[in-house]
Coordinates of C-alpha atoms in Angstrom, one line a residue:
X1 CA -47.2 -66.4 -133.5
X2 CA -44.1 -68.6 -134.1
X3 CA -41.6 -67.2 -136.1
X4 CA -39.7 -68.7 -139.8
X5 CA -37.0 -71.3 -138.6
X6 CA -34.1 -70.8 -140.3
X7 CA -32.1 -73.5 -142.4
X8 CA -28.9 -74.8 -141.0
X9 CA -27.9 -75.6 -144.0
X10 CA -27.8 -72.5 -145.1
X11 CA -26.2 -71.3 -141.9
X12 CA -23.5 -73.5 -142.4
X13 CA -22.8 -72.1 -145.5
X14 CA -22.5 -68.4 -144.6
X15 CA -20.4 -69.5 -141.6
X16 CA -18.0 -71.5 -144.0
X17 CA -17.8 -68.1 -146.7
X18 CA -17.2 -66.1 -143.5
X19 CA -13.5 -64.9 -143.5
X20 CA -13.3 -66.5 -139.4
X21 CA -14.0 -69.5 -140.9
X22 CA -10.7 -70.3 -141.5
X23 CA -9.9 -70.0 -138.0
X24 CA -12.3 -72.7 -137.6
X25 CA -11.7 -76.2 -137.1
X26 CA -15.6 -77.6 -136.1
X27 CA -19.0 -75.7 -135.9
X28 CA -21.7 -77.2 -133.0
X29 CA -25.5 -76.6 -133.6
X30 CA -27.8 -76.5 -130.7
X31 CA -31.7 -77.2 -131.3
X32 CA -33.8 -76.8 -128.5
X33 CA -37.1 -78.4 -129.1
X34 CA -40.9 -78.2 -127.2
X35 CA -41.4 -81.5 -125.3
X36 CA -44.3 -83.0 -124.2
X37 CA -42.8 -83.8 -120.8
X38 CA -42.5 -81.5 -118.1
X39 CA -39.6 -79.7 -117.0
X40 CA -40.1 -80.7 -113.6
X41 CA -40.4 -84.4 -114.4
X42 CA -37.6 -83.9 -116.3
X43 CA -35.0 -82.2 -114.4
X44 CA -36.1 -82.8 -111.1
X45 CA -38.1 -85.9 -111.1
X46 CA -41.5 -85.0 -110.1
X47 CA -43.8 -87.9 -111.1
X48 CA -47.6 -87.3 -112.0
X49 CA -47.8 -84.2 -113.6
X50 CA -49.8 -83.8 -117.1
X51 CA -48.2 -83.7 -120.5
X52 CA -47.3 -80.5 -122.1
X53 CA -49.6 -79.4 -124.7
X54 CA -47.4 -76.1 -125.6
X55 CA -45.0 -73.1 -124.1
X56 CA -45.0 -69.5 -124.5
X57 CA -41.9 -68.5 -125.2
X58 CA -40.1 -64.9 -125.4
X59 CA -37.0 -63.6 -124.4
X60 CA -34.4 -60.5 -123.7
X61 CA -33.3 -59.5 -127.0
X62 CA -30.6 -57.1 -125.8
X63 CA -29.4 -60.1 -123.1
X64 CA -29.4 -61.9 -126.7
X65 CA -27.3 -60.1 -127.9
X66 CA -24.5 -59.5 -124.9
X67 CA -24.5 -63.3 -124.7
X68 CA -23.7 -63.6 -128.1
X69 CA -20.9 -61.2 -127.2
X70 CA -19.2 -63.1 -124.6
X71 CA -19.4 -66.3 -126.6
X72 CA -17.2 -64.7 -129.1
X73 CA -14.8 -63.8 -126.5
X74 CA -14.2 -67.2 -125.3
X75 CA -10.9 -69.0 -126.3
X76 CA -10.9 -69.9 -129.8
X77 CA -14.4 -69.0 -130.6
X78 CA -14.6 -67.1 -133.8
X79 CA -18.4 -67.3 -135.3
X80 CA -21.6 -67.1 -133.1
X81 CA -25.3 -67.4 -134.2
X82 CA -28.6 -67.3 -132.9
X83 CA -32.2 -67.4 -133.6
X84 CA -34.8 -67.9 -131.0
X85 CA -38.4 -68.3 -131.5
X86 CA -41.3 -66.4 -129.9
X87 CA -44.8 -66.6 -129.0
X88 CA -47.5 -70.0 -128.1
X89 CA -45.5 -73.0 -129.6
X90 CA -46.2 -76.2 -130.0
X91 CA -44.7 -79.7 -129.1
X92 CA -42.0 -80.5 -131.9
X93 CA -41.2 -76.4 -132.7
X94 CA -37.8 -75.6 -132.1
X95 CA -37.1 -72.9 -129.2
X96 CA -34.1 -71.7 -130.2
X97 CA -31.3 -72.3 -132.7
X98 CA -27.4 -71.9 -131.7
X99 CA -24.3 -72.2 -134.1
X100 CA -20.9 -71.9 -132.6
X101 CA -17.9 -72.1 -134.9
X102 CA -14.1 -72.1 -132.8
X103 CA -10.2 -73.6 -133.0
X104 CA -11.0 -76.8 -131.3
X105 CA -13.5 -79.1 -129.9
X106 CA -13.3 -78.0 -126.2
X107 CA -13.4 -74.4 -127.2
X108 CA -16.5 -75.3 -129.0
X109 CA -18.2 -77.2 -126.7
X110 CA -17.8 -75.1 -123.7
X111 CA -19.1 -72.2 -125.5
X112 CA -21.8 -73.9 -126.9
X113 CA -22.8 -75.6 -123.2
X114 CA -21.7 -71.2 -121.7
X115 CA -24.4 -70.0 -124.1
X116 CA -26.9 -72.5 -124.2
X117 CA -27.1 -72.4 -120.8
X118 CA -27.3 -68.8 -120.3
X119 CA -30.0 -68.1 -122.5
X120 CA -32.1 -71.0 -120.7
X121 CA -31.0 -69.9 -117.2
X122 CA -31.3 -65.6 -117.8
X123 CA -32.5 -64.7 -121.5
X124 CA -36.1 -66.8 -121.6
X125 CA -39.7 -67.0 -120.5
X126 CA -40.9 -70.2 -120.7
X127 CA -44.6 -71.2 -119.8
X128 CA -45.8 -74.5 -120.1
X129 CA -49.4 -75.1 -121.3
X130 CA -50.5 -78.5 -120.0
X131 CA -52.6 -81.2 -122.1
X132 CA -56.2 -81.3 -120.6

């Protein structure tokens, strides 16, 4: 079962009443979303294959969680957040959530792209359910 998405509104705010905020010149959201294409059509091309219908979807909690420590490590990173959904999901729910908050916009980016990419590369389990 899909979990509550959170408001990024409301994440913004906390972020912004957080004492790193003033630390903080720019925040960067991620939101990854189901897709109806395949990840192999997508990223590698492969033509023919049937639409995506759905994913199940969990992930490392503890992984999470030491990812979310090394983003905060980076230069000029000062506020990190996640949320990650779980369970059968549907095309148009969001996978994940990610809120980085840092000094400057390179800072932000590359930790934003660091953790992104490590929770889609190490932390998930991704299982695409195909369309009939």
């Amino acid at each position: 079962m899909a979990k509550t998405e959170p408001s990024l509104d409301a994440w913004l705010k906390e972020a912004k009443s957080d004492p790193v905020s003033a630390q903080c010149g720019m925040f960067l959201t991620h939101n990854g979303v189901v897709r109806i294409t395949p990840k192999a059509q997508v990223r590698e091309g492969t033509a023919g294959l049937p639409q995506v219908a759905g994913i199940e979807f969990s992930y490392d909690a503890a992984g999470l969680a030491q990812a979310e420590r090394e983003a905060l490590a980076m230069d000029g990173i000062y506020y990190v957040r996640t949320w990650l959904n779980e369970g059968v999901l549907s095309v148009g729910d969001s996978l994940m959530y990610v809120l980085i908050g840092g000094d400057i916009r390179p800072h932000v980016v590359d930790a934003l792209q660091a953790l992104v990419g490590k929770i889609k590369n190490e932390l998930v389990i991704e299982k695409e359910i195909y369309a009939e």
